[in-house]
């Protein structure tokens, strides 16, 4: 019986060692931190937050977070240079779209991380509606 | 006894396209395995980029129906996962959830699309990887930068498949765009851009 337990523990140990190594050093390891931030947290970053509006141009024109830059996928190549120019390594990018269920901000955040290789890219929980609610 | 049952051929449907295609399309097929007709009454998607359309006809028991899904590809790149909610007039099976997974790729991709040198950072070379998608035949490729303050060197890692574009700024305060122009057999030439910033 004790031999079986020892063998199980050995197998477990042999599996855990490479798993820990992968989790710590693998270049594509999953993030331990959520990439979502609340309005309160993002606002607490002050001027170091770079707001990026992932909604369509018409929505952006109707209203947006002060200082936000538009970056929707329909005009990605046209709008990306504006975000790149405003970014510096000390800034945190906060991408938002129109509501909790909106996937667009996550897609834009993914592309900023993967294609442009920008660090510190976050998605605003609740999007534009959460921002508006926080102003009331 | 009357019973409802709506079976999906797959609850995840796949599509692939290029950004310039405009749309990617997929079909979600279901079978009514119940004992009375079912009609899809509404579809809900999470963004304006996805549309899910049904013909609105009742599907008789034993028959199949389908949802035509389109996804706008213009400007998009990468893997997209879009949830779609289907509503029917059957109170026993009112909602179904399916997922559209779309892979959007250009025939040639650059990675990354921004090279950045911070203030005080040594102006050492950095690399953009140029990858040609499977099945595309590259006839020629060229990289240019209008800014004379940026040196470019494009060399093959695996000719026709992977290239290394080495970028070296010669001065500070550079804000430049690199244009990579691949010539793909049977395709109109479409230039790709990457950005160089030196503070």
Coordinates of C-alpha atoms in Angstrom, one line a residue:
Chain A
X1 CA 0.0 0.0 0.0
X2 CA 2.7 2.4 1.0
X3 CA 4.6 1.6 -2.2
X4 CA 1.5 2.5 -4.3
X5 CA 1.2 5.8 -2.4
X6 CA 4.9 6.6 -2.9
X7 CA 4.6 5.8 -6.6
X8 CA 1.6 8.1 -6.9
X9 CA 3.4 10.9 -5.2
X10 CA 6.5 10.4 -7.4
X11 CA 4.3 10.6 -10.5
X12 CA 2.6 13.7 -9.1
X13 CA 5.9 15.3 -8.4
X14 CA 7.2 14.5 -11.8
X15 CA 4.2 16.2 -13.3
X16 CA 4.2 19.2 -11.1
X17 CA 7.9 20.2 -11.7
X18 CA 7.5 20.8 -15.5
X19 CA 4.0 22.3 -14.9
X20 CA 5.6 24.9 -12.6
X21 CA 8.4 25.5 -15.0
X22 CA 5.9 26.1 -17.8
X23 CA 3.8 28.4 -15.7
X24 CA 6.8 30.5 -14.8
X25 CA 9.0 30.6 -17.8
X26 CA 7.0 29.6 -20.9
X27 CA 6.7 32.6 -23.2
X28 CA 3.0 32.0 -23.9
X29 CA 2.1 31.1 -20.3
X30 CA -1.4 32.2 -19.2
X31 CA -1.6 35.3 -17.2
X32 CA -2.2 35.0 -13.5
X33 CA -3.8 38.4 -13.4
X34 CA -7.1 39.4 -14.9
X35 CA -6.8 41.9 -17.8
X36 CA -10.1 43.6 -16.7
X37 CA -10.2 46.8 -14.6
X38 CA -13.0 48.7 -13.0
X39 CA -13.8 52.3 -13.7
X40 CA -12.6 53.2 -10.2
X41 CA -9.2 51.5 -10.7
X42 CA -8.6 52.9 -14.1
X43 CA -9.5 56.4 -13.0
X44 CA -7.1 56.1 -10.1
X45 CA -4.3 55.7 -12.7
X46 CA -4.9 59.4 -13.6
X47 CA -2.9 60.6 -16.6
X48 CA -1.0 57.4 -16.9
X49 CA -4.1 55.8 -18.2
X50 CA -4.5 55.9 -22.0
X51 CA -8.1 55.4 -22.8
X52 CA -8.9 53.6 -26.1
X53 CA -12.4 53.6 -27.5
X54 CA -13.1 50.4 -29.5
X55 CA -16.6 51.4 -30.6
X56 CA -17.6 52.5 -34.1
X57 CA -16.8 56.0 -35.2
X58 CA -20.4 57.2 -34.8
X59 CA -20.5 56.1 -31.2
X60 CA -17.2 57.8 -30.5
X61 CA -18.5 61.0 -32.0
X62 CA -21.6 60.8 -29.9
X63 CA -19.6 60.8 -26.7
X64 CA -16.5 59.2 -25.2
X65 CA -14.3 59.2 -22.2
X66 CA -12.4 62.6 -22.0
X67 CA -9.0 62.2 -23.7
X68 CA -9.9 58.8 -25.2
X69 CA -8.5 57.9 -28.6
X70 CA -10.6 56.0 -31.2
X71 CA -9.3 52.6 -32.3
X72 CA -12.0 50.4 -33.9
X73 CA -11.1 47.4 -36.1
X74 CA -12.9 48.7 -39.2
X75 CA -10.3 51.5 -39.4
X76 CA -7.4 49.8 -37.5
X77 CA -4.6 50.8 -39.9
X78 CA -5.7 54.5 -40.0
X79 CA -6.3 54.8 -36.3
X80 CA -3.4 52.8 -34.8
X81 CA -0.7 55.4 -35.4
X82 CA -2.6 57.9 -33.2
X83 CA -2.6 55.4 -30.3
X84 CA 1.1 54.5 -30.9
X85 CA 2.0 58.2 -30.8
X86 CA 0.2 58.8 -27.5
X87 CA 1.6 55.7 -25.8
X88 CA 4.8 55.5 -23.9
X89 CA 6.1 52.6 -21.7
X90 CA 4.8 54.3 -18.5
X91 CA 1.2 54.3 -19.7
X92 CA -1.5 51.7 -19.1
X93 CA -3.9 51.3 -22.0
X94 CA -7.6 50.9 -21.0
X95 CA -9.8 49.7 -23.9
X96 CA -13.5 50.0 -23.7
X97 CA -16.6 49.3 -25.9
X98 CA -20.2 49.7 -25.2
X99 CA -21.3 47.3 -22.5
X100 CA -20.5 44.3 -20.3
X101 CA -21.3 41.9 -23.1
X102 CA -19.3 43.6 -25.8
X103 CA -16.5 41.5 -27.2
X104 CA -14.9 44.3 -29.3
X105 CA -12.8 45.8 -26.5
X106 CA -11.3 42.3 -25.8
X107 CA -10.5 41.9 -29.5
X108 CA -8.8 45.3 -29.7
X109 CA -6.9 44.6 -26.4
X110 CA -5.7 41.3 -27.8
X111 CA -4.5 42.9 -31.0
X112 CA -2.6 45.6 -29.1
X113 CA -0.9 42.9 -27.1
X114 CA -0.2 40.4 -29.8
X115 CA 0.3 42.4 -33.0
X116 CA 1.7 45.6 -31.6
X117 CA 3.4 44.0 -28.6
X118 CA 2.2 46.7 -26.2
X119 CA 2.4 45.8 -22.5
X120 CA -0.1 46.8 -19.8
X121 CA -3.3 46.6 -21.9
X122 CA -6.5 46.3 -19.9
X123 CA -10.2 46.0 -20.7
X124 CA -12.7 48.3 -18.9
X125 CA -15.3 46.3 -17.0
X126 CA -18.8 47.4 -18.1
X127 CA -17.4 49.6 -20.8
X128 CA -18.8 53.0 -21.8
X129 CA -22.1 52.3 -19.8
X130 CA -20.1 51.7 -16.6
X131 CA -18.2 54.9 -17.2
X132 CA -21.4 56.9 -17.7
X133 CA -22.9 55.3 -14.6
X134 CA -19.9 56.3 -12.5
X135 CA -20.4 60.0 -13.5
X136 CA -23.9 60.1 -12.0
Chain B
X1 CA -47.0 12.9 -25.5
X2 CA -45.6 16.0 -27.4
X3 CA -42.0 16.7 -26.7
X4 CA -39.4 19.3 -27.9
X5 CA -35.9 18.6 -28.9
X6 CA -33.6 20.7 -31.0
X7 CA -30.2 19.2 -31.7
X8 CA -27.4 21.2 -33.2
X9 CA -24.9 19.5 -35.6
X10 CA -22.2 21.5 -33.8
X11 CA -22.5 24.1 -31.1
X12 CA -19.2 25.7 -32.4
X13 CA -19.0 26.6 -36.0
X14 CA -15.8 27.7 -37.8
X15 CA -14.9 30.1 -40.6
X16 CA -11.7 31.5 -42.0
X17 CA -11.1 34.5 -44.2
X18 CA -8.8 37.3 -45.1
X19 CA -9.5 40.8 -44.0
X20 CA -10.0 42.0 -47.6
X21 CA -12.7 39.3 -48.1
X22 CA -15.2 41.6 -46.4
X23 CA -17.2 38.8 -44.7
X24 CA -16.6 35.3 -43.4
X25 CA -19.6 33.0 -43.5
X26 CA -20.6 29.9 -41.6
X27 CA -23.8 27.8 -41.1
X28 CA -25.2 26.4 -37.9
X29 CA -27.4 23.5 -38.6
X30 CA -30.0 22.0 -36.3
X31 CA -32.4 19.1 -36.4
X32 CA -35.8 19.1 -34.8
X33 CA -35.9 15.7 -33.1
X34 CA -39.0 16.6 -31.2
X35 CA -42.6 15.8 -32.1
X36 CA -43.9 19.3 -33.1
X37 CA -42.6 22.1 -35.3
X38 CA -40.1 24.6 -34.0
X39 CA -39.5 28.1 -35.3
X40 CA -36.4 30.3 -34.7
X41 CA -37.8 33.6 -33.5
X42 CA -34.7 35.7 -32.9
X43 CA -30.9 35.7 -32.9
X44 CA -28.6 37.8 -30.7
X45 CA -25.0 38.5 -31.3
X46 CA -22.4 40.4 -29.2
X47 CA -21.3 42.9 -31.7
X48 CA -22.4 44.6 -34.9
X49 CA -19.6 42.7 -36.7
X50 CA -21.7 39.4 -36.5
X51 CA -25.1 38.7 -38.1
X52 CA -27.1 35.5 -37.6
X53 CA -30.0 35.1 -40.0
X54 CA -32.8 32.5 -40.3
X55 CA -35.5 32.2 -42.9
X56 CA -38.1 32.3 -40.1
X57 CA -39.8 29.1 -41.3
X58 CA -41.1 26.5 -38.9
X59 CA -39.0 23.3 -38.9
X60 CA -41.1 20.2 -38.9
X61 CA -40.2 17.2 -36.7
X62 CA -37.3 15.2 -38.3
X63 CA -36.3 18.2 -40.5
X64 CA -33.3 20.4 -40.4
X65 CA -33.0 24.1 -40.2
X66 CA -30.0 26.4 -40.4
X67 CA -28.8 29.8 -39.2
X68 CA -26.6 31.7 -41.7
X69 CA -23.9 33.5 -39.9
X70 CA -21.7 36.3 -41.3
X71 CA -18.8 38.1 -39.7
X72 CA -17.3 41.3 -41.0
X73 CA -13.6 40.9 -41.6
X74 CA -12.5 44.3 -42.9
X75 CA -9.7 45.6 -40.7
X76 CA -9.7 42.5 -38.4
X77 CA -7.0 40.0 -37.8
X78 CA -6.5 37.0 -35.6
X79 CA -8.9 34.6 -33.9
X80 CA -12.3 35.8 -33.0
X81 CA -14.9 34.0 -30.9
X82 CA -18.4 35.3 -31.1
X83 CA -21.3 34.0 -28.9
X84 CA -24.6 33.8 -30.6
X85 CA -27.9 33.3 -28.8
X86 CA -30.8 31.6 -30.7
X87 CA -34.4 31.9 -29.5
X88 CA -37.2 29.6 -30.6
X89 CA -40.9 29.6 -30.1
X90 CA -40.6 26.4 -28.1
X91 CA -41.2 27.1 -24.4
X92 CA -39.3 23.9 -23.5
X93 CA -36.2 24.8 -25.5
X94 CA -36.5 28.6 -25.7
X95 CA -32.8 29.4 -26.0
X96 CA -29.7 27.8 -27.5
X97 CA -26.1 29.2 -27.4
X98 CA -23.7 28.6 -30.3
X99 CA -20.2 30.0 -30.9
X100 CA -18.6 31.2 -34.1
X101 CA -14.9 30.9 -34.3
X102 CA -13.3 32.9 -37.1
X103 CA -9.6 33.0 -38.1
X104 CA -8.7 36.1 -40.1
X105 CA -5.3 36.2 -41.7
X106 CA -3.6 38.2 -44.3
X107 CA -1.5 36.1 -46.8
X108 CA 1.5 37.9 -45.3
X109 CA 1.7 39.0 -41.7
X110 CA 4.1 41.3 -39.8
X111 CA 4.9 40.8 -36.1
X112 CA 5.2 43.0 -34.2
X113 CA 3.8 46.1 -36.0
X114 CA 5.5 48.5 -33.7
X115 CA 9.2 48.8 -32.8
X116 CA 9.9 51.3 -30.0
X117 CA 13.1 52.6 -28.5
X118 CA 12.8 54.5 -25.2
X119 CA 14.6 57.7 -24.4
X120 CA 18.2 56.8 -23.5
X121 CA 17.9 53.3 -24.9
X122 CA 20.8 52.1 -27.2
X123 CA 19.7 52.3 -30.8
X124 CA 20.4 48.6 -31.4
X125 CA 18.6 46.7 -34.2
X126 CA 15.2 45.2 -33.6
X127 CA 13.4 42.6 -35.7
X128 CA 10.0 42.3 -37.4
X129 CA 9.1 38.8 -38.4
X130 CA 7.4 38.5 -41.8
X131 CA 5.4 35.3 -42.3
X132 CA 3.8 34.1 -45.5
X133 CA 0.7 32.0 -45.0
X134 CA 0.6 28.3 -46.1
X135 CA -0.5 27.9 -49.6
X136 CA 0.6 31.3 -50.8
X137 CA 3.4 31.6 -53.3
X138 CA 5.6 34.7 -52.7
X139 CA 7.1 36.0 -55.9
X140 CA 8.8 39.0 -54.5
X141 CA 8.9 41.1 -51.3
X142 CA 10.2 44.5 -50.6
X143 CA 10.5 46.8 -47.5
X144 CA 10.9 50.5 -47.5
X145 CA 10.9 53.4 -45.1
X146 CA 10.6 57.0 -46.3
X147 CA 12.6 58.2 -43.2
X148 CA 16.3 58.3 -44.0
X149 CA 16.9 57.9 -40.2
X150 CA 15.9 54.3 -40.3
X151 CA 17.9 51.5 -41.8
X152 CA 16.2 48.3 -43.0
X153 CA 17.5 44.9 -43.9
X154 CA 15.2 42.2 -45.2
X155 CA 16.6 38.7 -45.3
X156 CA 15.0 35.3 -45.7
X157 CA 14.9 32.9 -42.8
X158 CA 13.1 30.3 -45.0
X159 CA 12.9 31.8 -48.5
X160 CA 9.3 32.2 -49.6
X161 CA 7.9 31.5 -46.1
X162 CA 9.6 33.5 -43.3
X163 CA 11.7 36.7 -43.5
X164 CA 13.5 38.8 -40.9
X165 CA 13.2 42.5 -41.2
X166 CA 16.0 44.1 -39.2
X167 CA 15.3 47.8 -38.3
X168 CA 17.9 50.1 -37.0
X169 CA 17.2 53.8 -36.2
X170 CA 20.2 56.1 -36.8
X171 CA 18.9 59.0 -34.7
X172 CA 16.5 59.8 -31.9
X173 CA 13.1 61.4 -32.4
X174 CA 12.1 59.1 -35.1
X175 CA 8.4 58.6 -36.1
X176 CA 8.3 56.5 -39.2
X177 CA 6.3 54.0 -41.1
X178 CA 7.7 50.9 -42.7
X179 CA 6.0 49.6 -45.8
X180 CA 6.3 45.9 -46.7
X181 CA 5.1 45.1 -50.1
X182 CA 4.7 41.4 -50.8
X183 CA 3.9 40.2 -54.3
X184 CA 1.8 37.0 -54.1
X185 CA 1.1 34.9 -57.1
X186 CA -2.5 35.4 -58.3
X187 CA -3.2 38.2 -55.9
X188 CA -3.3 42.0 -56.1
X189 CA -0.4 43.5 -54.2
X190 CA -1.4 44.9 -50.8
X191 CA 1.2 46.8 -48.8
X192 CA 1.5 46.2 -45.0
X193 CA 2.7 48.7 -42.5
X194 CA 4.6 48.7 -39.3
X195 CA 5.6 51.7 -37.1
X196 CA 8.9 52.9 -35.7
X197 CA 9.1 55.2 -32.8
X198 CA 12.2 56.5 -31.1
X199 CA 11.7 59.0 -28.3

